[in-house]
PDB file of C-alpha atoms in Angstrom:
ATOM      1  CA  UNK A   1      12.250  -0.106   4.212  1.00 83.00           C
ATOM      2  CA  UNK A   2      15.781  -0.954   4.969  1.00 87.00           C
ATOM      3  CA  UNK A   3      17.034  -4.254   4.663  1.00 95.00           C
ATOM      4  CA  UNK A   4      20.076  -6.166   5.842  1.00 96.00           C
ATOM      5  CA  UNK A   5      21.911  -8.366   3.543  1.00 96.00           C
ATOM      6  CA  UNK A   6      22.444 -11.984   5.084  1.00 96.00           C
ATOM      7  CA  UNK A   7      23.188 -13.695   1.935  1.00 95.00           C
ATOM      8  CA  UNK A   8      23.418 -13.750  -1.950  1.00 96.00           C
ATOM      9  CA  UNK A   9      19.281 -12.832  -2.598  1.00 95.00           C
ATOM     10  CA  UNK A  10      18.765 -12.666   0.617  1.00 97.00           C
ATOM     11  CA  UNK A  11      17.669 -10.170   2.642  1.00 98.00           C
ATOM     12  CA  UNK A  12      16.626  -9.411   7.059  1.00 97.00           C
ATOM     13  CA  UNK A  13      13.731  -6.577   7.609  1.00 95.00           C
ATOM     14  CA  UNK A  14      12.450  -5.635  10.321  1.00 94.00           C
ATOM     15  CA  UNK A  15       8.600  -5.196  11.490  1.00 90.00           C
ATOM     16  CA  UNK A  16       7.007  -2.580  12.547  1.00 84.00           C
ATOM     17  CA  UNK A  17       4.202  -2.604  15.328  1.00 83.00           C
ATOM     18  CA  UNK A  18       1.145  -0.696  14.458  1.00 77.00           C
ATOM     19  CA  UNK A  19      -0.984  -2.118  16.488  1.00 77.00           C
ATOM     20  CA  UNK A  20      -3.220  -4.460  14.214  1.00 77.00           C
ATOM     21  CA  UNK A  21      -3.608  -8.387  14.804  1.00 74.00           C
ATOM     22  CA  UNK A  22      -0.360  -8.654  12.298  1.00 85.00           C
ATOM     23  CA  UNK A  23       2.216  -7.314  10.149  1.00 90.00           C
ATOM     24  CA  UNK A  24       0.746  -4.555   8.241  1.00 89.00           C
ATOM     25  CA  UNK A  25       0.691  -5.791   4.503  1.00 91.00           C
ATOM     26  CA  UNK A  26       2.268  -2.584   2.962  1.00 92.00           C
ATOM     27  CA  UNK A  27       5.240  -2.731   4.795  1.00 93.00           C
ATOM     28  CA  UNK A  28       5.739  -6.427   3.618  1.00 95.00           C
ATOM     29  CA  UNK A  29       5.015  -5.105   0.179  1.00 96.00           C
ATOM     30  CA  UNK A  30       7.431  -2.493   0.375  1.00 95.00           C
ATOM     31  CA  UNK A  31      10.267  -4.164   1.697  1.00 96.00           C
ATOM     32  CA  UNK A  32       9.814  -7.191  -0.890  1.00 97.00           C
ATOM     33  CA  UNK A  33       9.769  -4.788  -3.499  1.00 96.00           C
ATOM     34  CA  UNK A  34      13.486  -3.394  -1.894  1.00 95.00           C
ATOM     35  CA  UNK A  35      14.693  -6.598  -1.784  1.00 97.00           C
ATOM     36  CA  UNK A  36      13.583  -7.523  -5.864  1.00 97.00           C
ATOM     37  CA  UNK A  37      15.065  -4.032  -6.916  1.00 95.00           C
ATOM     38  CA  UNK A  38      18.920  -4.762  -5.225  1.00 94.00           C
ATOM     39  CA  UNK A  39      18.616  -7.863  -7.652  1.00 95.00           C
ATOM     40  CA  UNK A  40      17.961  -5.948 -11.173  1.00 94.00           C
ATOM     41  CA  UNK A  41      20.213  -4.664 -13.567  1.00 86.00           C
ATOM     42  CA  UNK A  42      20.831  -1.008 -13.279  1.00 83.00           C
ATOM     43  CA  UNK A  43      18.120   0.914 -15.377  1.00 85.00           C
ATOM     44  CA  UNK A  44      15.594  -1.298 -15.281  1.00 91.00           C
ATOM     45  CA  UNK A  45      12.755   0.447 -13.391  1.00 92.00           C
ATOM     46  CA  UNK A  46       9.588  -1.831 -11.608  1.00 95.00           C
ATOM     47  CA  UNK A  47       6.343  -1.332 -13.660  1.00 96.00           C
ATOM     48  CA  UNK A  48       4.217  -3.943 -11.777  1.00 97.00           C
ATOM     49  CA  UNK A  49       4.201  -6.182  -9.110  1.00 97.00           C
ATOM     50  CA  UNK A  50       1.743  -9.081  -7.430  1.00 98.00           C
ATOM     51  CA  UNK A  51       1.969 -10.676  -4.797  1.00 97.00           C
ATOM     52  CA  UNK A  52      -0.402 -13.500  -1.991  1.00 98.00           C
ATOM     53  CA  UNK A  53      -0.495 -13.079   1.648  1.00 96.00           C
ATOM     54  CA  UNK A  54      -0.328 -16.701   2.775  1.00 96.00           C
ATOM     55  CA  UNK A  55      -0.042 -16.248   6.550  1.00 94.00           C
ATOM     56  CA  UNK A  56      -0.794 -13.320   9.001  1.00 91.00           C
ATOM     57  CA  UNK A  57       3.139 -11.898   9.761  1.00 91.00           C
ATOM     58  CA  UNK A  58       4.095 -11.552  13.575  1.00 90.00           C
ATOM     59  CA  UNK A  59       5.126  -7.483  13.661  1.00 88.00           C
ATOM     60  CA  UNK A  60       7.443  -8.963  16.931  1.00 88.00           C
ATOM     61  CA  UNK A  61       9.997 -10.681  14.627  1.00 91.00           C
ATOM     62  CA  UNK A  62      12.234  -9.645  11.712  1.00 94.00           C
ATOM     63  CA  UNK A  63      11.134 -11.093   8.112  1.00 96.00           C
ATOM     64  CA  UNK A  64      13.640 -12.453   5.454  1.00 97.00           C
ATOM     65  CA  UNK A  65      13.319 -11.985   2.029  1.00 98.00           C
ATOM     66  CA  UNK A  66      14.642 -14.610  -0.622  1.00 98.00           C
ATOM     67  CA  UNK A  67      14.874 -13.158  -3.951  1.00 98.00           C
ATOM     68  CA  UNK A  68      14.967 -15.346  -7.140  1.00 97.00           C
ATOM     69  CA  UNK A  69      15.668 -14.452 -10.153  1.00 97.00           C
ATOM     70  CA  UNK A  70      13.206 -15.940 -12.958  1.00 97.00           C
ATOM     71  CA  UNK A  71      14.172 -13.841 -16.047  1.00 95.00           C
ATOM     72  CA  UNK A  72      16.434 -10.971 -17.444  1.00 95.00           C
ATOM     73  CA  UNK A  73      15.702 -10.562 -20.688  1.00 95.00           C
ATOM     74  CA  UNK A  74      16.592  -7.839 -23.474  1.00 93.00           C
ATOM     75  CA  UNK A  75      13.863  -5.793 -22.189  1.00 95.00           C
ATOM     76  CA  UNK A  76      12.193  -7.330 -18.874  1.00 96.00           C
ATOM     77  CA  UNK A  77      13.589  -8.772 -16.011  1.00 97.00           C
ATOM     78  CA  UNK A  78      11.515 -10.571 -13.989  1.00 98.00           C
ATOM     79  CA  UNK A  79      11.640 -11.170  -9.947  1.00 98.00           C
ATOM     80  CA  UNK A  80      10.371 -13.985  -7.185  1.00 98.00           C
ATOM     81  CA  UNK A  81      10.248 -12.841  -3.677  1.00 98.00           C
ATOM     82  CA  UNK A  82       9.448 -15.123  -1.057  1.00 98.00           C
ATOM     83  CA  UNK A  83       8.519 -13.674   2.323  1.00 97.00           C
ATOM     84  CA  UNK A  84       9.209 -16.198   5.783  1.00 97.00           C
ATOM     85  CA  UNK A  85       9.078 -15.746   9.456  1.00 94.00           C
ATOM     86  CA  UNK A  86       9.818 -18.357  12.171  1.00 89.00           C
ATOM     87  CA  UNK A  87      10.481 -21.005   9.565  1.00 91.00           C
ATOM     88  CA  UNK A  88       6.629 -20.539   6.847  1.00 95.00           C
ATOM     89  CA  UNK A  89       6.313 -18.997   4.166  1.00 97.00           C
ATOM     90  CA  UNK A  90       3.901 -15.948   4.814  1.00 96.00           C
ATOM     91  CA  UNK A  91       3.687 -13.868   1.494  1.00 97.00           C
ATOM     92  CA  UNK A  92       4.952 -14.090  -2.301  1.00 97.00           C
ATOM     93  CA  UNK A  93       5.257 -11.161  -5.062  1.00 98.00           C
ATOM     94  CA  UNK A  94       6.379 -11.640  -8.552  1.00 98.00           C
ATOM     95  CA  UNK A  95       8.202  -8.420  -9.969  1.00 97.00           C
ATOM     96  CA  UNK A  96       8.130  -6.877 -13.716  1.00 97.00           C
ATOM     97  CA  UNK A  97      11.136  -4.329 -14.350  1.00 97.00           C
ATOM     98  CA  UNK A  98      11.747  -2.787 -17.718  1.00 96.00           C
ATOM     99  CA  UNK A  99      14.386  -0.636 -19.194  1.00 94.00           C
ATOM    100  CA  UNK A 100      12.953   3.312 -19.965  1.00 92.00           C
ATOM    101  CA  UNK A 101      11.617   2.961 -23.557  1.00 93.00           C
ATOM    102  CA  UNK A 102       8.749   5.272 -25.394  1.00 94.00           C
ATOM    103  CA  UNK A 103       5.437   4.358 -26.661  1.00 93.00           C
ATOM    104  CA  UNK A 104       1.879   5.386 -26.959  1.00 95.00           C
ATOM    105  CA  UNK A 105       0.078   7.891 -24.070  1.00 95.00           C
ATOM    106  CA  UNK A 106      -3.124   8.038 -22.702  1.00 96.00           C
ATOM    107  CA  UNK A 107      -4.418   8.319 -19.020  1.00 96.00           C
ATOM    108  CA  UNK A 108      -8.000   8.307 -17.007  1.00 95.00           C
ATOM    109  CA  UNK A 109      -8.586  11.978 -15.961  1.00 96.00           C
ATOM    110  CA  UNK A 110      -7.736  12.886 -12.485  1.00 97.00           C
ATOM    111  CA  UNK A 111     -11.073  13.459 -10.031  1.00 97.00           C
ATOM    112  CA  UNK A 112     -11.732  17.192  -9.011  1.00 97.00           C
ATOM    113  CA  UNK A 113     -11.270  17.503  -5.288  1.00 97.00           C
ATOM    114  CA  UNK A 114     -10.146  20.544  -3.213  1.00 97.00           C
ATOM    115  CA  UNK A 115      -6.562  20.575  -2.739  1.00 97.00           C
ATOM    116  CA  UNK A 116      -4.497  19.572  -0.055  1.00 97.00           C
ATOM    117  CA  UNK A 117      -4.103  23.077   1.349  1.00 96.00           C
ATOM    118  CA  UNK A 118      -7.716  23.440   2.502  1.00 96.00           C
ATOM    119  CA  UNK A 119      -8.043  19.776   4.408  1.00 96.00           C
ATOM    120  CA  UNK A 120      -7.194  18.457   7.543  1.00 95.00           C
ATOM    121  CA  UNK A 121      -4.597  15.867   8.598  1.00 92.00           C
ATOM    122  CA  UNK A 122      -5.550  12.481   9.193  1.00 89.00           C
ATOM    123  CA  UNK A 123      -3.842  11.847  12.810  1.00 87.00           C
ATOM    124  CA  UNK A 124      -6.215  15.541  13.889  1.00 89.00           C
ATOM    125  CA  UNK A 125      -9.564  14.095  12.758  1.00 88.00           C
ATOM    126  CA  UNK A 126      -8.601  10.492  14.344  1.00 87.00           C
ATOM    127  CA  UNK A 127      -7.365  12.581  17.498  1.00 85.00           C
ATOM    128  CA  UNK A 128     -10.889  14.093  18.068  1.00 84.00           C
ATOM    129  CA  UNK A 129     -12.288  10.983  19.272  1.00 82.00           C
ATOM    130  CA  UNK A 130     -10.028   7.615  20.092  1.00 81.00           C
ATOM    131  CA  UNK A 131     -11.932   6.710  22.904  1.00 80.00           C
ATOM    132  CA  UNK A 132     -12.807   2.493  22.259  1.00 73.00           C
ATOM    133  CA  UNK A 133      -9.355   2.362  20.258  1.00 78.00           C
ATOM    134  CA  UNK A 134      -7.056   0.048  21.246  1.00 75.00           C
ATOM    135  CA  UNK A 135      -3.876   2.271  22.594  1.00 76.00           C
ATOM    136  CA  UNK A 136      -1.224   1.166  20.346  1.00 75.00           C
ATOM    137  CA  UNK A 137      -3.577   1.440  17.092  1.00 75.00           C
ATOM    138  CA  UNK A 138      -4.633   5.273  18.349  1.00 76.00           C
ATOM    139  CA  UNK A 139      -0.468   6.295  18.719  1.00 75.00           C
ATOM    140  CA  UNK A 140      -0.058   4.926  15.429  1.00 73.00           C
ATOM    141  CA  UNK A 141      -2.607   6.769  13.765  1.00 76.00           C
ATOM    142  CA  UNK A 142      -3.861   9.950  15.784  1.00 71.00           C
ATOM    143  CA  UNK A 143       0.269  10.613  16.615  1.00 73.00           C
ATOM    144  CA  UNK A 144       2.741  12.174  14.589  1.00 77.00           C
ATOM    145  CA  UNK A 145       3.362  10.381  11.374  1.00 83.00           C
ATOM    146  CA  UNK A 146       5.967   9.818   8.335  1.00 88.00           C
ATOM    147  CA  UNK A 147       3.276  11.148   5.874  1.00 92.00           C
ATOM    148  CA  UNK A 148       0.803  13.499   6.089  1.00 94.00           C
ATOM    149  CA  UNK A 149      -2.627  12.171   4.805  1.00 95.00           C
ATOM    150  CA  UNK A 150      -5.575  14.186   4.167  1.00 96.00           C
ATOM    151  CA  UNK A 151      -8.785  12.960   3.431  1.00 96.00           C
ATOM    152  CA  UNK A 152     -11.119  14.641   1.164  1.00 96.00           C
ATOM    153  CA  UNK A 153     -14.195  12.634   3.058  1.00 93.00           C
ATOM    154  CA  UNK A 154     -12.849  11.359   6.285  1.00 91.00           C
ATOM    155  CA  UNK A 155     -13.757   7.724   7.247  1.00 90.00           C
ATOM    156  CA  UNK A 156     -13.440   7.092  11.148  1.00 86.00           C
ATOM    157  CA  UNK A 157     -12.301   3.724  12.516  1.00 83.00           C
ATOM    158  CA  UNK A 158     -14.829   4.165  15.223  1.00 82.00           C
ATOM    159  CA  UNK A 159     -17.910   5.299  12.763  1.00 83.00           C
ATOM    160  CA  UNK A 160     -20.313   2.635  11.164  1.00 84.00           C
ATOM    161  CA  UNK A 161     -22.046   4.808   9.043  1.00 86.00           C
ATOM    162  CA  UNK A 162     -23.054   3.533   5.715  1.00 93.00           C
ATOM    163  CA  UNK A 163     -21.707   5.623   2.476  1.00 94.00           C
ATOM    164  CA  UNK A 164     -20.523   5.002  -0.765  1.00 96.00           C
ATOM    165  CA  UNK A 165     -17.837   2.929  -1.577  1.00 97.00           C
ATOM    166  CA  UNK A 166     -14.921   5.804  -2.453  1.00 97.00           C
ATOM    167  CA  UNK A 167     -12.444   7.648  -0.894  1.00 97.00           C
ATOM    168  CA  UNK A 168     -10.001  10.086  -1.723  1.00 98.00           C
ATOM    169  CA  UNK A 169      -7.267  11.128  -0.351  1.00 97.00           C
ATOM    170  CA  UNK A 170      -4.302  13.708  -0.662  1.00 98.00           C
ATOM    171  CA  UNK A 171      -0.634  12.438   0.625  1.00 97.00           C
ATOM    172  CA  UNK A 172       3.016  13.402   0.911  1.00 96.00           C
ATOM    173  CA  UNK A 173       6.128  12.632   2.697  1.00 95.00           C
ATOM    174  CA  UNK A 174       6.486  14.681   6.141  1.00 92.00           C
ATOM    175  CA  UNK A 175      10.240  15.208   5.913  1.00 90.00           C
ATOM    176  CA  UNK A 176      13.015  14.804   3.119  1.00 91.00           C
ATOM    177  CA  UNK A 177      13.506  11.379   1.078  1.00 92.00           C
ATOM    178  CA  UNK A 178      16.306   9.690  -0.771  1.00 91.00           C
ATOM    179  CA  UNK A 179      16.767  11.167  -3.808  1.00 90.00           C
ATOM    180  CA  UNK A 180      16.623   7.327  -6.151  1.00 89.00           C
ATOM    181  CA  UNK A 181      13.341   6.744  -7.925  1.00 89.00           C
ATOM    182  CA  UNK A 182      13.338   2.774  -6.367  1.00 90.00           C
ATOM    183  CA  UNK A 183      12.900   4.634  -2.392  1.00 91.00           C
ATOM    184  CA  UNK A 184       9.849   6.112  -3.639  1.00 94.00           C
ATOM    185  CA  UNK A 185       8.113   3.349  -5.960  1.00 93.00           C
ATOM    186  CA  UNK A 186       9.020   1.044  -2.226  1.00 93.00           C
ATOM    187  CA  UNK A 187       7.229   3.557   0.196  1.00 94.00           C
ATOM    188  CA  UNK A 188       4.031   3.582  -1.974  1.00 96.00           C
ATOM    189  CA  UNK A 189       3.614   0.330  -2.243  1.00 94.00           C
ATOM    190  CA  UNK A 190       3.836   0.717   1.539  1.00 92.00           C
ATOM    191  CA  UNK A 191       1.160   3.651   1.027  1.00 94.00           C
ATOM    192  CA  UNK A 192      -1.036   1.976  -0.880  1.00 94.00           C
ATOM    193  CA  UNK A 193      -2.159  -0.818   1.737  1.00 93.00           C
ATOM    194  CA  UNK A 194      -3.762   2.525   3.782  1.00 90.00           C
ATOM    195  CA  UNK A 195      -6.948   3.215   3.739  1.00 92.00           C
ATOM    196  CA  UNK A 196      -7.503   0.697   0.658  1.00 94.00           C
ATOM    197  CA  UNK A 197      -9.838  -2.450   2.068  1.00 95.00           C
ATOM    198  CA  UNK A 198     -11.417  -0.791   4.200  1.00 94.00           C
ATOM    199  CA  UNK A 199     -13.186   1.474   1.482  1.00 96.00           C
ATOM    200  CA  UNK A 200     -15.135  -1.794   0.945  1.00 96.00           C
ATOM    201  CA  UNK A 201     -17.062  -1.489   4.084  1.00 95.00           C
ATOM    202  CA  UNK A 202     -18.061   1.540   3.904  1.00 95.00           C
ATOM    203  CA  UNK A 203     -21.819   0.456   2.034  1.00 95.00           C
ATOM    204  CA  UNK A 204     -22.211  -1.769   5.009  1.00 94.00           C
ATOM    205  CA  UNK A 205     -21.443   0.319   7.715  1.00 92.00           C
ATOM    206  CA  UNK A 206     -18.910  -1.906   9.239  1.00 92.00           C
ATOM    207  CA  UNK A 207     -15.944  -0.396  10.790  1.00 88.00           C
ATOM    208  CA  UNK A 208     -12.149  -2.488  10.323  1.00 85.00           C
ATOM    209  CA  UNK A 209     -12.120  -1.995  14.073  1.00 85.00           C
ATOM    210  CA  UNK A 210     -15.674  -3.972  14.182  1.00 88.00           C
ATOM    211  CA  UNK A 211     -14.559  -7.314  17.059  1.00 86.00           C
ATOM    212  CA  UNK A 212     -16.744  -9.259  15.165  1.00 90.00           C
ATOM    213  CA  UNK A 213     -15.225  -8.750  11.760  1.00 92.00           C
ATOM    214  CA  UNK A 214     -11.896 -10.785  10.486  1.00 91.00           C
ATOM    215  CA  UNK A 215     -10.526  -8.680   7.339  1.00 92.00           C
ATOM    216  CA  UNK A 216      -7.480  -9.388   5.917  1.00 92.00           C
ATOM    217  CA  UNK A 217      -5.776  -8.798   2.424  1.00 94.00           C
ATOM    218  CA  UNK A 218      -5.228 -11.476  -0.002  1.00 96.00           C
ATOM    219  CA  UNK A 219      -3.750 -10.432  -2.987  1.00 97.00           C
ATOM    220  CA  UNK A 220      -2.566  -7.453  -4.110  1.00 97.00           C
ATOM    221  CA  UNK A 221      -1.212  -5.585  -7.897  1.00 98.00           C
ATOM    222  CA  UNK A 222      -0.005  -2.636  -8.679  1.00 98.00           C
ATOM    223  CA  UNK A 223       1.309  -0.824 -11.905  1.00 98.00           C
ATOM    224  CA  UNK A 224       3.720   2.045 -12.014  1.00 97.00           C
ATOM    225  CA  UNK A 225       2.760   4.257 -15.408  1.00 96.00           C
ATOM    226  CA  UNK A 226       5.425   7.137 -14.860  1.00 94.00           C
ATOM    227  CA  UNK A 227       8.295   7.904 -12.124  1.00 92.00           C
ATOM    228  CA  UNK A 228       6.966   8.712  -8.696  1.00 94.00           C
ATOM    229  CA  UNK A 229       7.936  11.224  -6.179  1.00 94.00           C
ATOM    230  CA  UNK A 230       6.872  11.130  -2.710  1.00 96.00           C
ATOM    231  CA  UNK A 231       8.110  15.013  -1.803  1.00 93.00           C
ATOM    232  CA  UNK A 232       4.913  16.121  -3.589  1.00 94.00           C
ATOM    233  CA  UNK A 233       1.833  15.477  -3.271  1.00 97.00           C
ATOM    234  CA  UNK A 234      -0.101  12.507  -4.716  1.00 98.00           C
ATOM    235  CA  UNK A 235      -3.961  12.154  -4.752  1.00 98.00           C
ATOM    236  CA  UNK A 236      -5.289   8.863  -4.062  1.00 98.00           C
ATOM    237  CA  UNK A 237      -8.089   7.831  -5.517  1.00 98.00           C
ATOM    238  CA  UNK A 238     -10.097   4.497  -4.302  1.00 98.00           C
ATOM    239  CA  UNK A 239     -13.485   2.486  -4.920  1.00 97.00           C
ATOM    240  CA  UNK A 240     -14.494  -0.879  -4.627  1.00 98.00           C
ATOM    241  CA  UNK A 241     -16.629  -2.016  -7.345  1.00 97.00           C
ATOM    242  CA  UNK A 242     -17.959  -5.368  -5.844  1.00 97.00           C
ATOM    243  CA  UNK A 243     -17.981  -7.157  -2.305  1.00 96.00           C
ATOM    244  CA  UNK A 244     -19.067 -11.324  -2.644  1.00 96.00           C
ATOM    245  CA  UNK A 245     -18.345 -14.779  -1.264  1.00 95.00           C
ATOM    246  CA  UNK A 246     -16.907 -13.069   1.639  1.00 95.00           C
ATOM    247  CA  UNK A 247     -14.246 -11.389  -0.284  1.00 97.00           C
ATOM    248  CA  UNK A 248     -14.158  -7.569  -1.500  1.00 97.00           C
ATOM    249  CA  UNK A 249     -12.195  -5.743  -3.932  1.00 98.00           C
ATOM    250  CA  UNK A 250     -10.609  -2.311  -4.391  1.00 98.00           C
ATOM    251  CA  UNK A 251      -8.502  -0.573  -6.451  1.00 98.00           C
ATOM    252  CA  UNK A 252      -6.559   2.921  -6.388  1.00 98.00           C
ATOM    253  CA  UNK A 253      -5.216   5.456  -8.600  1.00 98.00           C
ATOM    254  CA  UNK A 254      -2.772   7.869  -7.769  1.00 98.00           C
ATOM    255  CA  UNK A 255      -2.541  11.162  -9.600  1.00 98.00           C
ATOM    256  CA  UNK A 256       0.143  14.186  -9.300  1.00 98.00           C
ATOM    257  CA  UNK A 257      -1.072  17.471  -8.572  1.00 96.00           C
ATOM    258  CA  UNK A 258      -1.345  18.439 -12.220  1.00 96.00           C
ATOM    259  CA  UNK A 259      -3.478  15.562 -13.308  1.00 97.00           C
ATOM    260  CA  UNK A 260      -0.529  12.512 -14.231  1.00 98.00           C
ATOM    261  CA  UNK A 261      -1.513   9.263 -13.579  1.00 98.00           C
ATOM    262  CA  UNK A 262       1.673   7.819 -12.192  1.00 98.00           C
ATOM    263  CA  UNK A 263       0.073   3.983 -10.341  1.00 98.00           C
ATOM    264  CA  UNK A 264      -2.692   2.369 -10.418  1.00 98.00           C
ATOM    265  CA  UNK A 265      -3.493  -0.846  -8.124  1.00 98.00           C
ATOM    266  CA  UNK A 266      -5.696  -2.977  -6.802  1.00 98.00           C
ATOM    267  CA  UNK A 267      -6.567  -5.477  -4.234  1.00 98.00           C
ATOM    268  CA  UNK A 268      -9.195  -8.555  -2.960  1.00 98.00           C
ATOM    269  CA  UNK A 269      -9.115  -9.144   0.735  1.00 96.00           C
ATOM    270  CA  UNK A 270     -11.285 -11.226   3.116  1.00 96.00           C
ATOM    271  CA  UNK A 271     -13.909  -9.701   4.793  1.00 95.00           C
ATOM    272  CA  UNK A 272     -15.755 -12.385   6.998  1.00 94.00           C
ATOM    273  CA  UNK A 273     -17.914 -11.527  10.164  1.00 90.00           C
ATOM    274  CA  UNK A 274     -17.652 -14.339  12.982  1.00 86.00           C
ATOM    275  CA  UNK A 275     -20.471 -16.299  13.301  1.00 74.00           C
ATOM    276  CA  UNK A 276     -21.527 -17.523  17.349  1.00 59.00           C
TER     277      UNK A 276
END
């Protein structure tokens, strides 16, 4: 999530390869949303964000980040990112921020799953069969990762089995964090691009891995109810309500271990099978 400053709003990431057909769309997310936050007035914490991926991003080149600033009011301040790469525009987000205030409290109540404790890593059950997986794609997700992920019903990239349209799934940081609330509200919206769109195959028994299927995101929201912390661990919870014209859509909700709904999101992306 770093980013080097090249200008006044203007910021240099760079990509990381995971082995997909482009940039992976939570690590745009996430470093938009650390470019928007060096821009706001101290104390004014994000509470939403949405953004359009207008071009696939080449993971072999850096991205820069123009920030402009569209309001700061008594209350809100309100952000414009615009992401390019070799010269195009490839992805916008528009960011809320708000100073702390107090208000009224309710929440949706947290699903019961087993905890953490008594499930297995992600990168384990991917490891137990990669065979078929492109190389890069199976050291990205079967080797050792930043955050350890652990599915309550595991999905495998190489299954087509049909099943309902949920997952969820248990996650925390492997290894220490900054201690500043913006680091952690930036690395999940990084987080919440995994294991989101694809949760809209599942009824069709399509894998993302599928050569005959394009998927893609195309826009993307998220809400931040409460501080986040990464150093614990957060359950997300996903389903995809409705899949038409070529398009389906998910949405998350990510709960602390004792029940706080801290972000909520959701997402539309392209899912298109090639036709001969």
């Amino acid at each position: 999530m770093d980013l080097e400053q090249i200008g006044d709003g203007v910021f240099r990431g760079q990509s990381q390869d995971m082995g997909l057909p482009q940039v992976f769309g939570g690590q745009v997310m996430g470093q938009a949303l650390h470019a928007a936050l060096r821009t706001v007035p101290d104390r004014r914490g994000l509470h939403s964000y949405h953004c359009y991926f207008l071009r696939p991003g080449d993971s072999g080149s850096p991205i820069v980040y123009r920030v402009v600033s569209l309001r700061d009011g008594k209350s809100f301040s309100t952000r414009q990112v615009i992401a390019e790469q070799s010269g195009q525009e490839i992805f916008y987000l528009t960011g809320s921020f708000q100073r702390p205030e107090n208000g009224v409290l309710h929440q949706d109540t947290m699903p019961q799953v087993p905890e953490p404790e008594a499930l297995i890593g992600e990168p384990d059950l991917i490891a137990r069969r990669t065979e078929g997986m492109p190389p890069l794609l199976r050291r990205t997700l079967a080797g050792e990762q930043a955050f350890d992920m652990r599915p309550v019903n595991f999905h495998h990239p190489l299954d087509n089995a049909t099943d309902d349209p949920l997952r969820y799934i248990w996650l925390k940081a492997n290894g220490p964090l900054p201690d500043d609330d913006d680091s952690h509200l930036c690395l999940l919206g990084y987080l919440a691009d995994f294991n989101f769109l694809p949760t809209a195959l599942q009824p069709h028994g399509i894998s993302f891995l599928d050569p005959n299927l394009i998927i893609a995101s195309i826009d993307h929201a998220m809400w931040f109810h409460r501080p986040v912390r990464l150093d614990d661990w957060l359950l997300y919870a996903i389903d995809s309500p409705c899949a038409s014209g070529g398009r389906g859509y998910v949405r998350g909700r990510f709960f602390t271990r004792t029940g706080l709904l801290v972000a909520s999101t959701a997402q539309e992306g392209l899912i298109r099978m090639k036709t001969r």
